[in-house]
Coordinates of N, CA, C and O in Angstrom, one line a residue:
X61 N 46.7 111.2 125.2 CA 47.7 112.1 124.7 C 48.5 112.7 125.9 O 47.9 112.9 126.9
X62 N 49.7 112.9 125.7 CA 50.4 113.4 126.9 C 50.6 114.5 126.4 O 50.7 115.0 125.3
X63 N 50.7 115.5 128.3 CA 50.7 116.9 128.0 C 52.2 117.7 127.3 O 52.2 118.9 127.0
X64 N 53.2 116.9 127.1 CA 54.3 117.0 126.4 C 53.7 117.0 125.0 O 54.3 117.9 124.3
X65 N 52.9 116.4 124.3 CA 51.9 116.3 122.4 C 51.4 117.0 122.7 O 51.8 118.0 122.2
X66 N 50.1 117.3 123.7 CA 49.7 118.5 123.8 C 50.2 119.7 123.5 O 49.9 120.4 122.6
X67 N 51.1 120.0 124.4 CA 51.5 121.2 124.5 C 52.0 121.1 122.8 O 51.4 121.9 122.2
X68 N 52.9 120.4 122.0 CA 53.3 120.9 121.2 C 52.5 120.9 120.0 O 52.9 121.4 118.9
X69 N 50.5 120.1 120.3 CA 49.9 120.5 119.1 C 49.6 122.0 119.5 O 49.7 123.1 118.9
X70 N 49.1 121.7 120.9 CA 48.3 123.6 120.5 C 49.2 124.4 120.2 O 48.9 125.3 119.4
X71 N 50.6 124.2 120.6 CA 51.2 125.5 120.3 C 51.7 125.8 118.6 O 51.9 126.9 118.1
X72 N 51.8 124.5 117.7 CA 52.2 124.5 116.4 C 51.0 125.4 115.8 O 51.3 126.3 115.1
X73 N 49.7 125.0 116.2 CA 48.8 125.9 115.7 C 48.4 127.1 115.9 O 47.7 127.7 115.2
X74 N 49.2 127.7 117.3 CA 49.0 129.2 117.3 C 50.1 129.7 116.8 O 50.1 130.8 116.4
X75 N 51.2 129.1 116.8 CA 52.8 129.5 115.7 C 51.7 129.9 114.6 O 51.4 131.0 114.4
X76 N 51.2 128.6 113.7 CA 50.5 129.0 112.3 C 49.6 129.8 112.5 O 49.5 130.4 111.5
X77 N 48.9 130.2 113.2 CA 47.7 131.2 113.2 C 48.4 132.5 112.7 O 48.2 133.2 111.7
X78 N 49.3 132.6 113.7 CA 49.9 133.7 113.7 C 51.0 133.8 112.0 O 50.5 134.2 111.0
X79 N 51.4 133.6 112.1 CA 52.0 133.1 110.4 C 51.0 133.4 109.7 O 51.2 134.5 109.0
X80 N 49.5 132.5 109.4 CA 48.7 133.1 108.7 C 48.1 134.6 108.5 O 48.0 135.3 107.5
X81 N 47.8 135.1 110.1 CA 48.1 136.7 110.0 C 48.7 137.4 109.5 O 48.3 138.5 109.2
X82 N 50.1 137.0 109.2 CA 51.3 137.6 108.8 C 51.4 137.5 107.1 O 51.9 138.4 106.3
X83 N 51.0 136.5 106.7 CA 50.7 136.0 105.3 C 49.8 137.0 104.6 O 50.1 137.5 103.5
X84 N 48.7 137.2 105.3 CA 47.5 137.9 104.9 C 47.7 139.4 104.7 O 47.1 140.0 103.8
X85 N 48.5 140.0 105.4 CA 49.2 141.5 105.7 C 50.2 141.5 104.3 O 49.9 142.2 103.3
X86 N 51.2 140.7 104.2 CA 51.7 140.3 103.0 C 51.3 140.7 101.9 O 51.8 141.3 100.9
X87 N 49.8 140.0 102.2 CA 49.4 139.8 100.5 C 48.8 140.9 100.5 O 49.2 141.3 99.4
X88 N 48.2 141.7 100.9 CA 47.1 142.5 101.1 C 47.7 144.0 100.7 O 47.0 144.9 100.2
X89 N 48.8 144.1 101.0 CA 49.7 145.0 101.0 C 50.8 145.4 99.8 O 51.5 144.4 99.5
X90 N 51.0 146.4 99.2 CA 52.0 146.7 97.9 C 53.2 146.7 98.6 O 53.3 147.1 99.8
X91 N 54.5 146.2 97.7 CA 55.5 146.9 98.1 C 55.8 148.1 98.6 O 56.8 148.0 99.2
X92 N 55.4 149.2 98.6 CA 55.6 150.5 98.9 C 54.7 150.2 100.2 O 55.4 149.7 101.2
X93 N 53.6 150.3 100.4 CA 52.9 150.0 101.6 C 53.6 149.1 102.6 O 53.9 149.7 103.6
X94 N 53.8 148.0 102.4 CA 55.1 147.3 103.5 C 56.3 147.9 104.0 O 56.8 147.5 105.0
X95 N 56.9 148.9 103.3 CA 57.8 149.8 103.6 C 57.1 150.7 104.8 O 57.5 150.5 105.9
X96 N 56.0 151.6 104.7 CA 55.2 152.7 105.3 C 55.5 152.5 106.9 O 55.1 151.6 107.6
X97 N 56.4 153.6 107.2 CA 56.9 153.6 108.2 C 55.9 154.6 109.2 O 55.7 155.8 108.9
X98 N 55.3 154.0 110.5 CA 54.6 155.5 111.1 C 54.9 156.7 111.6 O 54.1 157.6 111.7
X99 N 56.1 156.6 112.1 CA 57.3 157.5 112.9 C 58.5 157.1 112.7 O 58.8 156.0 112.3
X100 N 59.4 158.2 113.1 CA 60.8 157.7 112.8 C 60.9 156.9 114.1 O 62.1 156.4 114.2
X101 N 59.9 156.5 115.5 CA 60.4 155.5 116.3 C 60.0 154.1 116.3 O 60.4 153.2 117.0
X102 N 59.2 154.1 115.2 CA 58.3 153.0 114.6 C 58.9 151.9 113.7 O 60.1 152.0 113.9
X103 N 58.6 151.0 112.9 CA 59.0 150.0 112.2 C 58.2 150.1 111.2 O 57.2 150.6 111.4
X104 N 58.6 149.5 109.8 CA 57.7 149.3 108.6 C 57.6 147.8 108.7 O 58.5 147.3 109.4
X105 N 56.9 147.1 108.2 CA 56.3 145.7 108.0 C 57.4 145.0 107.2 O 57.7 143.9 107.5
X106 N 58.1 145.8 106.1 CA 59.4 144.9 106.2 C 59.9 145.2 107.3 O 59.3 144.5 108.1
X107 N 61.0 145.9 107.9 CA 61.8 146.0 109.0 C 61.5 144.6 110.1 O 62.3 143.8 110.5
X108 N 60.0 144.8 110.4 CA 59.1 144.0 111.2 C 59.8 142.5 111.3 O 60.3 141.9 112.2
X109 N 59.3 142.1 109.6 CA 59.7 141.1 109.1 C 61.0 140.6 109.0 O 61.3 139.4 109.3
X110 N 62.2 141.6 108.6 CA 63.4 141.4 108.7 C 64.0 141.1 109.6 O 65.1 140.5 109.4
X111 N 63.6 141.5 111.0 CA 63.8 141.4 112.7 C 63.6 140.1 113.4 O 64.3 139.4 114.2
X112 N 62.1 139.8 112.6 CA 61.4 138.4 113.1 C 62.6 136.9 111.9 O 63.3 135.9 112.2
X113 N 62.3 137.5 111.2 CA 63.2 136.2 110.4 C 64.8 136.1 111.2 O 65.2 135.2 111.8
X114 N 65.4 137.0 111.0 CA 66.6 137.0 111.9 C 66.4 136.9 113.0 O 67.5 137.2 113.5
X115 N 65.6 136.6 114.0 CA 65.3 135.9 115.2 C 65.2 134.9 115.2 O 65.9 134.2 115.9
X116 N 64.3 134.4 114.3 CA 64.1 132.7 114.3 C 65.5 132.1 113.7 O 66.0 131.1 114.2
X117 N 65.9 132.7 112.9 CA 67.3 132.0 112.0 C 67.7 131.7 113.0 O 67.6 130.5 113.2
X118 N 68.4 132.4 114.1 CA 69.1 132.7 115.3 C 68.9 131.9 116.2 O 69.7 131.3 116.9
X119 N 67.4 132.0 116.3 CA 66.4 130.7 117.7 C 66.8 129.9 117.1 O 67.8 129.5 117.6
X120 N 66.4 129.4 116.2 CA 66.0 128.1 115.8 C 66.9 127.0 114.9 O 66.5 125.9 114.7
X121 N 68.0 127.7 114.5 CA 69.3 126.8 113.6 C 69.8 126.2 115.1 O 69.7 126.8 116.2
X122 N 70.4 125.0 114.9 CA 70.6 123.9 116.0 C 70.2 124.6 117.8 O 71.0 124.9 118.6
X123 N 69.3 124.7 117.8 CA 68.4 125.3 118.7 C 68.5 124.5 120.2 O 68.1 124.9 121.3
X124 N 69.2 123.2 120.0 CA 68.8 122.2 121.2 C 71.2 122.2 121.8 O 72.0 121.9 122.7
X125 N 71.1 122.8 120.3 CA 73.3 122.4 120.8 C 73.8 123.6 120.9 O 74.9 123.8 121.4
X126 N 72.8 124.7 120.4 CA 73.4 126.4 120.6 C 72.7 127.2 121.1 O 71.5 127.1 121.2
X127 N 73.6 128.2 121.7 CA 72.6 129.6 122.4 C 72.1 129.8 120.8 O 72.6 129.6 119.7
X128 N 71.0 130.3 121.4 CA 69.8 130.7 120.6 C 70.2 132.3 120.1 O 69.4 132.8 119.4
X129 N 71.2 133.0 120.5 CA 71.9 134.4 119.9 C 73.1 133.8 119.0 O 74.2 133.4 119.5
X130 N 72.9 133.8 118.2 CA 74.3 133.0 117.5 C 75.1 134.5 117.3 O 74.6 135.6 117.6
X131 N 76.1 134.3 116.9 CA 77.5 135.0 116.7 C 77.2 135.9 115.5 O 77.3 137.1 115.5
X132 N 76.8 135.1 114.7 CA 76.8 135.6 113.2 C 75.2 136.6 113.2 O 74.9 137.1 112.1
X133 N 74.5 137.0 114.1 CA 73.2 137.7 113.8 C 73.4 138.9 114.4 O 73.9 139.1 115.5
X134 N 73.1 139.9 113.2 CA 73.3 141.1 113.2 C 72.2 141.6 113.9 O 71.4 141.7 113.0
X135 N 71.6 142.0 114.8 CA 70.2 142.4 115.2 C 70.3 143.7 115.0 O 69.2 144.0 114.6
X136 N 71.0 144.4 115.0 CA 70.9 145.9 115.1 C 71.1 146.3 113.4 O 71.0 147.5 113.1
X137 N 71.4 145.1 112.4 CA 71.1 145.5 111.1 C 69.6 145.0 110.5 O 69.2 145.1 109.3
X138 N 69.0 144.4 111.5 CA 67.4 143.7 111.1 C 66.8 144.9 111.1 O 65.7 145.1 110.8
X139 N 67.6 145.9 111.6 CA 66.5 147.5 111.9 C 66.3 148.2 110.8 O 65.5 149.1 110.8
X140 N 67.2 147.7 109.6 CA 67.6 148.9 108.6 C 66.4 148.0 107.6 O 65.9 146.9 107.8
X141 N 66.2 149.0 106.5 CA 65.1 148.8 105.6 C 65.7 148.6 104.8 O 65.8 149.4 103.9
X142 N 66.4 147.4 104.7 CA 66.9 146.9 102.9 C 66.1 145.9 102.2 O 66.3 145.6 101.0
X143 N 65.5 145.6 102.7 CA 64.4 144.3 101.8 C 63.4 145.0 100.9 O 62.3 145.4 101.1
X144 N 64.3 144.9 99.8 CA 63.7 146.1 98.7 C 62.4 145.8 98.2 O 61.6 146.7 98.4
X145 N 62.0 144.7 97.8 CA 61.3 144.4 97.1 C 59.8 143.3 98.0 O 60.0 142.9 99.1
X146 N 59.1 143.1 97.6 CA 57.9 142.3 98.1 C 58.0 140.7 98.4 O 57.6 139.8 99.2
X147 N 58.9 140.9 97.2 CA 59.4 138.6 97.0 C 60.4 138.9 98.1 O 60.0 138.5 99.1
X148 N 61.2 139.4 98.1 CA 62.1 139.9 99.4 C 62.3 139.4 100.9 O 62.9 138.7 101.7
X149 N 60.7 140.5 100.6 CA 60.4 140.2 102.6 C 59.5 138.9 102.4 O 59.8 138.0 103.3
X150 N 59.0 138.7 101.9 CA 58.1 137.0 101.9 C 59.0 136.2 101.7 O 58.9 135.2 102.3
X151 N 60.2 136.3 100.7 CA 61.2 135.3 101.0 C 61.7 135.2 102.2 O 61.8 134.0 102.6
X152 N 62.3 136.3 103.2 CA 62.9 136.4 104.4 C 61.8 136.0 105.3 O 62.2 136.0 106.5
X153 N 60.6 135.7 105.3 CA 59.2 136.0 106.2 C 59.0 134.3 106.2 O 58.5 133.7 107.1
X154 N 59.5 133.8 104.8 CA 58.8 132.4 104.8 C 60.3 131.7 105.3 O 60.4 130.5 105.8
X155 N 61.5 132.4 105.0 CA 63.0 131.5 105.6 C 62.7 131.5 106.8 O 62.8 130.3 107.2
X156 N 62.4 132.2 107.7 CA 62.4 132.6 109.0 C 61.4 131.8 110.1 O 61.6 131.6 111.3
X157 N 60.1 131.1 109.2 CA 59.3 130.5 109.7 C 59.3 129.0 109.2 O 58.7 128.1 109.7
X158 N 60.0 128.9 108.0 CA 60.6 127.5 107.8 C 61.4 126.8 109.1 O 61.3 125.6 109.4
X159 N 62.3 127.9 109.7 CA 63.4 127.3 110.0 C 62.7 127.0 111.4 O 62.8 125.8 111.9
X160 N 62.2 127.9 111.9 CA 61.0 127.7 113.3 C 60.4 126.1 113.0 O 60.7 125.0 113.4
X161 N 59.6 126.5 112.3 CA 59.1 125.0 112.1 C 59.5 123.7 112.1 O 59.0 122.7 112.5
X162 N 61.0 123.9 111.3 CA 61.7 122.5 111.0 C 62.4 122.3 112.1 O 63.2 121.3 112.1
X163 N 62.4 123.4 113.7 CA 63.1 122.9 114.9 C 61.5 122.4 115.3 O 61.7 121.2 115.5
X164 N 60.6 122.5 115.5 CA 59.7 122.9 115.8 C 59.0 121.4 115.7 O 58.1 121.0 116.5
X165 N 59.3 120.6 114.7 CA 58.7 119.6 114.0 C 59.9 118.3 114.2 O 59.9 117.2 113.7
X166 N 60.8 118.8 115.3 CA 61.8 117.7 116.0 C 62.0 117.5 116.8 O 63.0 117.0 117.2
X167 N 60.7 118.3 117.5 CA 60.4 118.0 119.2 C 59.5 116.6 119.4 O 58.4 116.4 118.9
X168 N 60.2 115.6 120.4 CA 59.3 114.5 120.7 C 59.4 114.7 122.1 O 60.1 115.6 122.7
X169 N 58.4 113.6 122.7 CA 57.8 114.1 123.8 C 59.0 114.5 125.1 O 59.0 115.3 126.0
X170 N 60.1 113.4 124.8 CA 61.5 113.6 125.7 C 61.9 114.7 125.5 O 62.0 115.2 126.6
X171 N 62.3 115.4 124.5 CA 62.6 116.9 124.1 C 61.7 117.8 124.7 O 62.2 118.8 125.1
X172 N 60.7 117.8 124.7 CA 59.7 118.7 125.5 C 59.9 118.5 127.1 O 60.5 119.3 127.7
X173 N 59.4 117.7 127.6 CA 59.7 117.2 129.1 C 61.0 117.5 129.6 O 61.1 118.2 130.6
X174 N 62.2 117.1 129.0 CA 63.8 117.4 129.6 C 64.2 118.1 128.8 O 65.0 118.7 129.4
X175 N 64.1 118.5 127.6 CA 65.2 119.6 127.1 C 65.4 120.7 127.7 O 64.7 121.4 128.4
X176 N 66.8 121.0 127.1 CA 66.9 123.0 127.2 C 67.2 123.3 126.3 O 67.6 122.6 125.4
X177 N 67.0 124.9 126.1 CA 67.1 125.7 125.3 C 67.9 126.7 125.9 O 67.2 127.3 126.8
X178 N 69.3 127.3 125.6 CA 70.1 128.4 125.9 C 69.7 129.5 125.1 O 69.9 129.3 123.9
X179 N 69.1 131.0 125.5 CA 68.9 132.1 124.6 C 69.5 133.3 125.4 O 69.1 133.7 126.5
X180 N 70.6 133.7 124.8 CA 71.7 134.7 125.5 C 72.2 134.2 126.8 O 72.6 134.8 127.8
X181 N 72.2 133.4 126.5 CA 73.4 132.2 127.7 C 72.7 131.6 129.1 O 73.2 131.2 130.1
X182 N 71.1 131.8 128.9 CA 70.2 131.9 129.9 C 69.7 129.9 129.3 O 69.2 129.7 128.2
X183 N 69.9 129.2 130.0 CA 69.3 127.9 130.1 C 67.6 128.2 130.3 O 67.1 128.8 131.3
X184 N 66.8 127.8 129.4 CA 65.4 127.4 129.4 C 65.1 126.1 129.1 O 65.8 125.3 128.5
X185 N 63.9 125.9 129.8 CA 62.9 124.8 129.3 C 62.5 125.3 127.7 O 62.3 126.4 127.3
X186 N 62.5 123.8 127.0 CA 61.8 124.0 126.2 C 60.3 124.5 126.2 O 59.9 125.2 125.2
X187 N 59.7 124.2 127.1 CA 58.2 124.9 126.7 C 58.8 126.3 126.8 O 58.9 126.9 125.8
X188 N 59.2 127.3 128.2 CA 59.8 128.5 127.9 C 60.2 128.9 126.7 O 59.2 129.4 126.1
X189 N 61.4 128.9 126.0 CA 62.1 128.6 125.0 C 61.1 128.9 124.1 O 61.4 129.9 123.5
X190 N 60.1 128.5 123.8 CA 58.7 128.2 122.8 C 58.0 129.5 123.2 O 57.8 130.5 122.5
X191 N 57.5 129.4 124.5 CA 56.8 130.3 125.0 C 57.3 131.7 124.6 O 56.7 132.5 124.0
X192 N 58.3 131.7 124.9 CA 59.3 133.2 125.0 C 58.9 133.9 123.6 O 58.4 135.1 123.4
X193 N 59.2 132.9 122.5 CA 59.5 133.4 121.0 C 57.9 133.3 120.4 O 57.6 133.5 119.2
X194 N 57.0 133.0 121.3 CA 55.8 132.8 120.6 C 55.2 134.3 121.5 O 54.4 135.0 120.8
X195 N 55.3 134.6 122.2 CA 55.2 136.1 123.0 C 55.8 137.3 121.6 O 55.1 138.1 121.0
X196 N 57.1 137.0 121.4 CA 58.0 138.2 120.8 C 57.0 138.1 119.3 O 56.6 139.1 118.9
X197 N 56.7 137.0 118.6 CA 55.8 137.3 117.5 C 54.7 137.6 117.5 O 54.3 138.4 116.7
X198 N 54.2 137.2 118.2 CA 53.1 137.7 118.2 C 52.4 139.2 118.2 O 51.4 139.7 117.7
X199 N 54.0 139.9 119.2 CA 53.7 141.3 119.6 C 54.0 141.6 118.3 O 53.3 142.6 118.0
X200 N 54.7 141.2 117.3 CA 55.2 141.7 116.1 C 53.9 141.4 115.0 O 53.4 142.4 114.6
X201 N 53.6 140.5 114.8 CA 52.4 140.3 114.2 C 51.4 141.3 114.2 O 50.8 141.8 113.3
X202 N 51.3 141.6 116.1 CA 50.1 142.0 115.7 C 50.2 143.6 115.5 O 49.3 144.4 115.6
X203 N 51.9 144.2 115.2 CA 52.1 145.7 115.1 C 51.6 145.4 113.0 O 50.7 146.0 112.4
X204 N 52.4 144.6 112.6 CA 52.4 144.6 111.2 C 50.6 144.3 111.1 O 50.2 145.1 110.3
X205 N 49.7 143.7 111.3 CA 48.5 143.7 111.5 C 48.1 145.3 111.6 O 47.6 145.8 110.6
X206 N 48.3 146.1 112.8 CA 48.1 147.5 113.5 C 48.4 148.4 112.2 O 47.7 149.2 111.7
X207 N 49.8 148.0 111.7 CA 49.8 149.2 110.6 C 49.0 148.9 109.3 O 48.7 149.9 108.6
X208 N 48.7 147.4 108.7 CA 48.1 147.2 107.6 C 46.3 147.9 107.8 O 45.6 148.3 107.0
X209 N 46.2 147.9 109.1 CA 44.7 148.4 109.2 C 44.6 150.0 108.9 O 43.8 150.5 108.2
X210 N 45.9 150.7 109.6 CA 46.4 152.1 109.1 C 46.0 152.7 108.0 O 45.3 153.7 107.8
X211 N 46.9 151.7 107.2 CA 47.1 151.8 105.9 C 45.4 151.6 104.7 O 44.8 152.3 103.9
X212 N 45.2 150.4 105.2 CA 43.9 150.6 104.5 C 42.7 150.8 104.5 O 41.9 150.8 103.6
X213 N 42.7 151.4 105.9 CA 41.1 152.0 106.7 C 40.4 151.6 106.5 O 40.2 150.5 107.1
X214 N 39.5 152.0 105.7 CA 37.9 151.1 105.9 C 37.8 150.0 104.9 O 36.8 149.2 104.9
X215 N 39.0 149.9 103.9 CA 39.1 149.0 102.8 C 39.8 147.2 103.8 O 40.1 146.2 103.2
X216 N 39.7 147.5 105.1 CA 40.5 146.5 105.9 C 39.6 145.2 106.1 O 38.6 145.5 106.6
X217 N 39.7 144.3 105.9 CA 39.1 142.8 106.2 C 39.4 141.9 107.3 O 40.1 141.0 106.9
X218 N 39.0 141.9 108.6 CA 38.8 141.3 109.1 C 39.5 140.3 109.0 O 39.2 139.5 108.0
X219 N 40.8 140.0 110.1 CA 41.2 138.9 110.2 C 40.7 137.9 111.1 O 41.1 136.7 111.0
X220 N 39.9 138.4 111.8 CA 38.8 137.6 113.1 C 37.7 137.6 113.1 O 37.3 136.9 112.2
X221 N 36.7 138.3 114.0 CA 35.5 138.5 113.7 C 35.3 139.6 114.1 O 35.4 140.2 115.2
X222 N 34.9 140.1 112.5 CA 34.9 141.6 112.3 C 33.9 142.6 113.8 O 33.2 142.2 114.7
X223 N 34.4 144.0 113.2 CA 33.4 144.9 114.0 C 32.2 144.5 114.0 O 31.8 144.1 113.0
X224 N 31.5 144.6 115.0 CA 29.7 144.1 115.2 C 29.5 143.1 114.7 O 28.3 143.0 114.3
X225 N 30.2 142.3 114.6 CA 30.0 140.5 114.1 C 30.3 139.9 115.3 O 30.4 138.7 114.9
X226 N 30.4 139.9 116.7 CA 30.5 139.1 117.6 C 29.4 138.0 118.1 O 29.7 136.9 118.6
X227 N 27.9 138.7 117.9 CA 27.2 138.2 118.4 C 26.9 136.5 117.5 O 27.2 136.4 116.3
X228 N 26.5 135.7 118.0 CA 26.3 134.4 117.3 C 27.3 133.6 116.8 O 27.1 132.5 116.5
X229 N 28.6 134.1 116.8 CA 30.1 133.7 116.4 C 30.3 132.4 117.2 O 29.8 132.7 118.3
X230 N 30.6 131.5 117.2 CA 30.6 130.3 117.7 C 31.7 129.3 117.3 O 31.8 128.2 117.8
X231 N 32.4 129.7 116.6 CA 34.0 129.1 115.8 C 34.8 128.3 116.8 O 35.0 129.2 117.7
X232 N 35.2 127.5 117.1 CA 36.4 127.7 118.0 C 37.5 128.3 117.5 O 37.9 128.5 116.3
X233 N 38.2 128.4 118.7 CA 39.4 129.9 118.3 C 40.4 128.9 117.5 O 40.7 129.1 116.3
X234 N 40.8 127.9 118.2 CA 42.0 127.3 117.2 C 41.3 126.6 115.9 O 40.5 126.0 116.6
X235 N 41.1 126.4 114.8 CA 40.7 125.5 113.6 C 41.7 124.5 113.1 O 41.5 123.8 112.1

């Protein structure tokens, strides 16, 4: 396998890991609860979501012929809480990581090795490019994670291996 396939299995599967975390907060959570904002300097889990999807739209629509900041992305309206409803933000949660994926899933090994990626007029490597936006979700993931535990305190499940469950755990990390 070459480290150009390499790099683009491991990284497809920590994109989905992270997605699956994000899934799980989703479901686990009411509409009203997805709203629950912690401070007025803070984000609610939609907001979160609405930020992350309009990023990827942005990254990832012809991602290899355009700056990765398109014209048309409001970022400073991804802040506002309009995604009223629950089908809402899971519809904007699942557009956003569609669209990731279907750039994501037209990388071959030449595209990995020589491509670029322009994000705010800045030329990257594709693995960069990848790397960069797999950093920025993550951190977001794992706030929307931070607040769902908030929110349900001791009713919370374990997206890893729980409190005092470390010992004997033997999984490998990617599945």
């Amino acid at each position: 396998m070459s480290l150009a396939s390499e790099y683009t299995q491991v990284t497809r599967k920590i994109f989905e890991m992270y997605k699956k975390m994000g899934d799980a907060v989703l479901e686990r959570l009411s509409t009203e609860e997805l709203h629950y904002c912690p401070s007025s300097e803070s984000n609610s889990i939609a907001v979160l979501v609405k930020h992350m999807s309009g990023n990827m739209l942005s990254r990832f629509t012809d991602f290899l012929t355009t700056d990765g900041e398109k014209e048309w992305r409001d970022r400073d309206g991804e802040f506002e809480d309009t995604l009223v409803t629950k089908e809402e933000i899971i519809a904007a949660w699942e557009k956003g990581w569609t669209c990731l994926f279907t750039a994501f899933n037209s990388l071959t090994d030449d595209v990995v090795e020589n491509g670029k990626a322009v994000i705010r007029q800045e030329p990257h490597s594709i693995v960069a490019a990848f790397n960069r936006q797999l950093a920025h979700y993550a951190g977001h993931v794992g706030q929307m994670v931070y607040i769902a535990k908030v929110i349900q305190n001791e009713g919370w499940k374990s997206l890893s291996i729980p409190k005092g469950a470390s010992k004997g755990w033997r999984q490998p990390f990617l599945k």
